[in-house]
Amino acid sequence: MPEGVDVEAIFVVCFALIVIGIVFVWRRAARRAASRLRLAEGLSETSLERERLDELLTNQRPVVRVRWAHWLLAVVVAVFSYFFVGVRPTFAVLFGLIVGVVGSVFAGQFDTRRIVRLETQLADALDLVIAALKAGAGVLDAFESATRESRPPIRQHLERLTGQIRLGDEPRAVFHDFATRVPVETVRLFALALSVHWEVGGNLVPTLSTIARTIRDRVETGRRVGTQSAQARLSLIGVLVITYGLGVVLWQAD
């Protein structure tokens, strides 16, 4: 193990910060679970409705994952490389940076795929809502019909939205909560359109048709941009791995 009290103190502090971060995330998750339970109890009066809302609130996964999780992993890799592998502090920090950068790229790709999937499902659900409205159904009945035909993850969000409105929640607050839980631009546009319609009324079909077309155009543009930038991301990962891999080989040789 390399000598140097100051460097060891730095890594001990980093390890302590990791532990504090884990405790903070755990306590935050516990507070969220308690809040969801109180919300479910306030929304429903019967035991069946309370069970249903509890299941929706508990099993719902976030749309966008924690942004700093890969950097936390990078710190863990750096600490492990220094204390347990015995590499020099410079190489330990470099290993951590590699893990952080590569993890950032893959986390961004994973979040993008989840958002594209949700937006595509929302556009399909809007098509079903439009068809039901044209057939003469009410707005809430049309959304419930589209919810039954939708797939996760958009299905859970729509079930919660329609369930809250059925139980008597204020529609504007429900739409605002929906846009907050799903931090996507097209979802915010959808929630804003529904809020305005609930206040002023009017024909909802042209508005939903425009939103569905906007969502599909956004998804198509995002796919084209992702295809064009994929080569640059892969090149970045390749350069990092090759450069620092050669550095490790030279360090072992000397």
Tab-separated table of C-alpha atoms in Angstrom:
chain	number	residue	atom	x	y	z
A	1	MET	CA	0.000	0.000	0.000
A	2	PRO	CA	1.410	3.446	-0.850
A	3	GLU	CA	2.635	5.520	2.053
A	4	GLY	CA	1.444	8.985	2.888
A	5	VAL	CA	-0.774	9.999	5.784
A	6	ASP	CA	-2.368	12.919	3.961
A	7	VAL	CA	-3.482	10.803	1.019
A	8	GLU	CA	-4.904	8.162	3.327
A	9	ALA	CA	-6.838	10.830	5.184
A	10	ILE	CA	-8.332	12.041	1.910
A	11	PHE	CA	-9.511	8.560	0.994
A	12	VAL	CA	-10.895	8.009	4.501
A	13	VAL	CA	-12.897	11.203	4.119
A	14	CYS	CA	-14.157	10.003	0.718
A	15	PHE	CA	-15.225	6.700	2.247
A	16	ALA	CA	-17.041	8.534	5.037
A	17	LEU	CA	-18.822	10.675	2.461
A	18	ILE	CA	-19.946	7.503	0.660
A	19	VAL	CA	-21.421	6.137	3.884
A	20	ILE	CA	-23.154	9.446	4.591
A	21	GLY	CA	-24.547	9.475	1.046
A	22	ILE	CA	-25.932	5.950	1.418
A	23	VAL	CA	-27.586	6.858	4.730
A	24	PHE	CA	-29.039	10.017	3.194
A	25	VAL	CA	-30.498	8.119	0.229
A	26	TRP	CA	-31.940	5.458	2.531
A	27	ARG	CA	-33.604	8.034	4.811
A	28	ARG	CA	-34.934	9.934	1.815
A	29	ALA	CA	-36.456	6.730	0.412
A	30	ALA	CA	-38.039	5.998	3.804
A	31	ARG	CA	-39.574	9.486	3.950
A	32	ARG	CA	-40.936	9.085	0.425
A	33	ALA	CA	-42.488	5.734	1.313
A	34	ALA	CA	-44.161	7.285	4.363
A	35	SER	CA	-45.439	10.206	2.290
A	36	ARG	CA	-46.843	7.835	-0.337
A	37	LEU	CA	-48.638	5.872	2.356
A	38	ARG	CA	-50.200	9.027	3.821
A	39	LEU	CA	-51.213	10.167	0.327
A	40	ALA	CA	-52.848	6.824	-0.411
A	41	GLU	CA	-54.749	6.945	2.891
A	42	GLY	CA	-55.974	10.453	2.150
A	43	LEU	CA	-57.064	9.679	-1.392
A	44	SER	CA	-59.220	6.635	-0.706
A	45	GLU	CA	-61.956	5.853	1.794
A	46	THR	CA	-62.599	2.183	1.107
A	47	SER	CA	-60.078	-0.570	1.777
A	48	LEU	CA	-60.141	-1.755	-1.844
A	49	GLU	CA	-59.325	1.700	-3.214
A	50	ARG	CA	-56.638	2.183	-0.562
A	51	GLU	CA	-54.983	-1.108	-1.525
A	52	ARG	CA	-55.054	-0.218	-5.214
A	53	LEU	CA	-53.531	3.238	-4.743
A	54	ASP	CA	-50.965	1.825	-2.312
A	55	GLU	CA	-49.851	-0.653	-4.955
A	56	LEU	CA	-49.601	2.058	-7.607
A	57	LEU	CA	-47.607	4.408	-5.388
A	58	THR	CA	-45.257	1.720	-4.050
A	59	ASN	CA	-44.424	-0.087	-7.299
A	60	GLN	CA	-43.943	3.031	-9.404
A	61	ARG	CA	-40.330	3.530	-10.491
A	62	PRO	CA	-38.835	6.929	-11.226
A	63	VAL	CA	-38.655	7.945	-14.879
A	64	VAL	CA	-35.183	9.469	-14.556
A	65	ARG	CA	-32.669	7.812	-12.290
A	66	VAL	CA	-30.289	9.466	-9.831
A	67	ARG	CA	-27.759	11.495	-11.788
A	68	TRP	CA	-24.893	11.221	-9.301
A	69	ALA	CA	-25.054	7.440	-8.740
A	70	HIS	CA	-22.269	6.705	-11.234
A	71	TRP	CA	-20.007	9.307	-9.599
A	72	LEU	CA	-20.623	7.633	-6.242
A	73	LEU	CA	-19.531	4.378	-7.865
A	74	ALA	CA	-16.452	6.177	-9.208
A	75	VAL	CA	-15.468	7.223	-5.680
A	76	VAL	CA	-15.944	3.639	-4.477
A	77	VAL	CA	-13.700	2.342	-7.285
A	78	ALA	CA	-11.013	4.925	-6.465
A	79	VAL	CA	-11.050	4.061	-2.750
A	80	PHE	CA	-11.005	0.318	-3.464
A	81	SER	CA	-8.130	0.681	-5.951
A	82	TYR	CA	-6.024	2.604	-3.465
A	83	PHE	CA	-6.662	0.677	-0.245
A	84	PHE	CA	-7.182	-2.881	-1.475
A	85	VAL	CA	-5.358	-3.078	-4.822
A	86	GLY	CA	-2.459	-0.860	-3.785
A	87	VAL	CA	-2.167	1.372	-6.860
A	88	ARG	CA	-0.822	4.881	-6.638
A	89	PRO	CA	-3.247	7.712	-5.744
A	90	THR	CA	-2.945	9.175	-9.248
A	91	PHE	CA	-4.018	5.925	-10.887
A	92	ALA	CA	-6.784	5.398	-8.322
A	93	VAL	CA	-8.232	8.798	-9.155
A	94	LEU	CA	-7.912	8.091	-12.884
A	95	PHE	CA	-9.720	4.758	-12.510
A	96	GLY	CA	-12.505	6.546	-10.665
A	97	LEU	CA	-12.765	9.169	-13.417
A	98	ILE	CA	-12.987	6.479	-16.093
A	99	VAL	CA	-15.796	4.719	-14.237
A	100	GLY	CA	-17.605	8.034	-13.686
A	101	VAL	CA	-17.409	9.139	-17.318
A	102	VAL	CA	-18.370	5.747	-18.753
A	103	GLY	CA	-21.164	5.403	-16.194
A	104	SER	CA	-22.435	8.872	-17.100
A	105	VAL	CA	-22.625	7.910	-20.775
A	106	PHE	CA	-24.467	4.650	-20.123
A	107	ALA	CA	-26.808	6.219	-17.543
A	108	GLY	CA	-27.736	8.936	-20.025
A	109	GLN	CA	-28.447	6.334	-22.683
A	110	PHE	CA	-30.582	4.300	-20.299
A	111	ASP	CA	-32.616	7.332	-19.216
A	112	THR	CA	-33.089	8.397	-22.832
A	113	ARG	CA	-34.442	4.984	-23.792
A	114	ARG	CA	-36.883	4.978	-20.885
A	115	ILE	CA	-38.113	8.472	-21.751
A	116	VAL	CA	-38.532	7.578	-25.439
A	117	ARG	CA	-40.483	4.473	-24.476
A	118	LEU	CA	-42.754	6.466	-22.177
A	119	GLU	CA	-43.339	9.188	-24.773
A	120	THR	CA	-44.179	6.624	-27.455
A	121	GLN	CA	-46.665	4.940	-25.139
A	122	LEU	CA	-48.194	8.314	-24.267
A	123	ALA	CA	-48.675	9.120	-27.962
A	124	ASP	CA	-50.377	5.749	-28.506
A	125	ALA	CA	-52.593	6.330	-25.463
A	126	LEU	CA	-53.588	9.751	-26.820
A	127	ASP	CA	-54.626	8.118	-30.090
A	128	LEU	CA	-56.940	5.827	-28.113
A	129	VAL	CA	-58.320	8.792	-26.170
A	130	ILE	CA	-58.985	10.682	-29.406
A	131	ALA	CA	-60.801	7.696	-30.895
A	132	ALA	CA	-62.964	7.342	-27.766
A	133	LEU	CA	-63.788	11.071	-27.731
A	134	LYS	CA	-64.805	10.963	-31.377
A	135	ALA	CA	-67.086	8.033	-30.537
A	136	GLY	CA	-68.898	10.173	-27.974
A	137	ALA	CA	-67.289	9.109	-24.694
A	138	GLY	CA	-66.571	11.529	-21.878
A	139	VAL	CA	-63.067	12.774	-21.195
A	140	LEU	CA	-62.503	10.710	-18.063
A	141	ASP	CA	-64.118	7.608	-19.579
A	142	ALA	CA	-61.905	7.984	-22.652
A	143	PHE	CA	-58.773	8.171	-20.498
A	144	GLU	CA	-59.812	5.120	-18.472
A	145	SER	CA	-60.425	3.173	-21.667
A	146	ALA	CA	-56.999	4.174	-23.019
A	147	THR	CA	-55.382	3.286	-19.683
A	148	ARG	CA	-56.717	-0.272	-19.844
A	149	GLU	CA	-55.157	-0.714	-23.286
A	150	SER	CA	-51.800	0.872	-22.396
A	151	ARG	CA	-48.658	-0.856	-21.167
A	152	PRO	CA	-46.228	-0.022	-18.356
A	153	PRO	CA	-44.730	2.381	-17.497
A	154	ILE	CA	-47.326	4.888	-18.798
A	155	ARG	CA	-50.190	2.718	-17.581
A	156	GLN	CA	-49.359	3.206	-13.885
A	157	HIS	CA	-49.138	6.980	-14.325
A	158	LEU	CA	-52.470	7.182	-16.152
A	159	GLU	CA	-54.142	4.893	-13.619
A	160	ARG	CA	-53.024	7.156	-10.812
A	161	LEU	CA	-54.196	10.261	-12.703
A	162	THR	CA	-57.686	8.926	-13.431
A	163	GLY	CA	-57.979	7.392	-9.957
A	164	GLN	CA	-57.234	10.685	-8.222
A	165	ILE	CA	-59.796	12.529	-10.340
A	166	ARG	CA	-62.422	9.833	-9.684
A	167	LEU	CA	-61.816	10.180	-5.953
A	168	GLY	CA	-62.532	13.900	-6.104
A	169	ASP	CA	-59.093	15.536	-6.184
A	170	GLU	CA	-58.802	18.965	-7.748
A	171	PRO	CA	-57.941	18.299	-11.444
A	172	ARG	CA	-55.345	21.076	-11.757
A	173	ALA	CA	-53.438	19.714	-8.756
A	174	VAL	CA	-53.634	16.201	-10.214
A	175	PHE	CA	-52.224	17.335	-13.572
A	176	HIS	CA	-49.489	19.335	-11.848
A	177	ASP	CA	-48.543	16.265	-9.786
A	178	PHE	CA	-48.478	14.170	-12.971
A	179	ALA	CA	-46.101	16.619	-14.673
A	180	THR	CA	-43.902	16.709	-11.554
A	181	ARG	CA	-43.633	12.918	-11.279
A	182	VAL	CA	-42.789	12.561	-14.985
A	183	PRO	CA	-40.238	15.340	-15.733
A	184	VAL	CA	-40.548	15.193	-19.526
A	185	GLU	CA	-41.335	18.182	-21.740
A	186	THR	CA	-44.113	16.456	-23.692
A	187	VAL	CA	-45.755	15.297	-20.460
A	188	ARG	CA	-45.705	18.881	-19.169
A	189	LEU	CA	-47.343	19.993	-22.414
A	190	PHE	CA	-49.967	17.267	-22.056
A	191	ALA	CA	-50.701	18.201	-18.417
A	192	LEU	CA	-50.949	21.904	-19.288
A	193	ALA	CA	-53.402	21.187	-22.125
A	194	LEU	CA	-55.614	19.123	-19.830
A	195	SER	CA	-55.509	21.808	-17.125
A	196	VAL	CA	-56.613	24.472	-19.592
A	197	HIS	CA	-59.365	22.237	-20.981
A	198	TRP	CA	-60.689	21.491	-17.498
A	199	GLU	CA	-60.937	25.231	-16.803
A	200	VAL	CA	-62.349	26.588	-20.068
A	201	GLY	CA	-63.796	23.514	-21.803
A	202	GLY	CA	-63.965	23.157	-25.576
A	203	ASN	CA	-63.048	20.463	-28.073
A	204	LEU	CA	-60.130	18.415	-26.780
A	205	VAL	CA	-59.592	16.298	-29.909
A	206	PRO	CA	-57.538	18.825	-31.976
A	207	THR	CA	-55.357	19.620	-28.956
A	208	LEU	CA	-54.599	15.975	-28.205
A	209	SER	CA	-53.943	15.297	-31.894
A	210	THR	CA	-51.377	18.100	-31.973
A	211	ILE	CA	-49.717	16.824	-28.795
A	212	ALA	CA	-49.510	13.257	-30.151
A	213	ARG	CA	-47.963	14.509	-33.399
A	214	THR	CA	-45.497	16.663	-31.442
A	215	ILE	CA	-44.468	13.678	-29.308
A	216	ARG	CA	-43.795	11.505	-32.356
A	217	ASP	CA	-41.809	14.271	-34.054
A	218	ARG	CA	-39.755	14.743	-30.892
A	219	VAL	CA	-39.058	11.005	-30.618
A	220	GLU	CA	-38.041	10.796	-34.280
A	221	THR	CA	-35.705	13.793	-33.954
A	222	GLY	CA	-34.157	12.361	-30.803
A	223	ARG	CA	-33.478	9.052	-32.515
A	224	ARG	CA	-31.751	10.773	-35.425
A	225	VAL	CA	-29.583	12.834	-33.091
A	226	GLY	CA	-28.735	9.739	-31.024
A	227	THR	CA	-27.735	7.805	-34.134
A	228	GLN	CA	-25.444	10.579	-35.328
A	229	SER	CA	-23.776	11.035	-31.927
A	230	ALA	CA	-23.362	7.311	-31.139
A	231	GLN	CA	-20.026	7.114	-32.952
A	232	ALA	CA	-18.622	10.044	-30.981
A	233	ARG	CA	-19.656	8.481	-27.651
A	234	LEU	CA	-18.122	5.129	-28.547
A	235	SER	CA	-14.927	6.865	-29.662
A	236	LEU	CA	-14.748	8.690	-26.335
A	237	ILE	CA	-15.078	5.448	-24.384
A	238	GLY	CA	-12.507	3.713	-26.609
A	239	VAL	CA	-9.950	6.504	-26.224
A	240	LEU	CA	-10.356	6.540	-22.437
A	241	VAL	CA	-10.037	2.779	-22.068
A	242	ILE	CA	-7.062	2.474	-24.441
A	243	THR	CA	-5.183	5.474	-23.007
A	244	TYR	CA	-5.441	4.498	-19.372
A	245	GLY	CA	-5.064	0.814	-20.192
A	246	LEU	CA	-1.712	1.570	-21.799
A	247	GLY	CA	-0.843	3.680	-18.770
A	248	VAL	CA	-1.484	0.731	-16.449
A	249	VAL	CA	0.563	-1.595	-18.652
A	250	LEU	CA	3.521	0.815	-18.677
A	251	TRP	CA	3.241	1.294	-14.908
A	252	GLN	CA	3.338	-2.471	-14.357
A	253	ALA	CA	6.315	-2.802	-16.708
A	254	ASP	CA	8.262	-0.055	-14.904
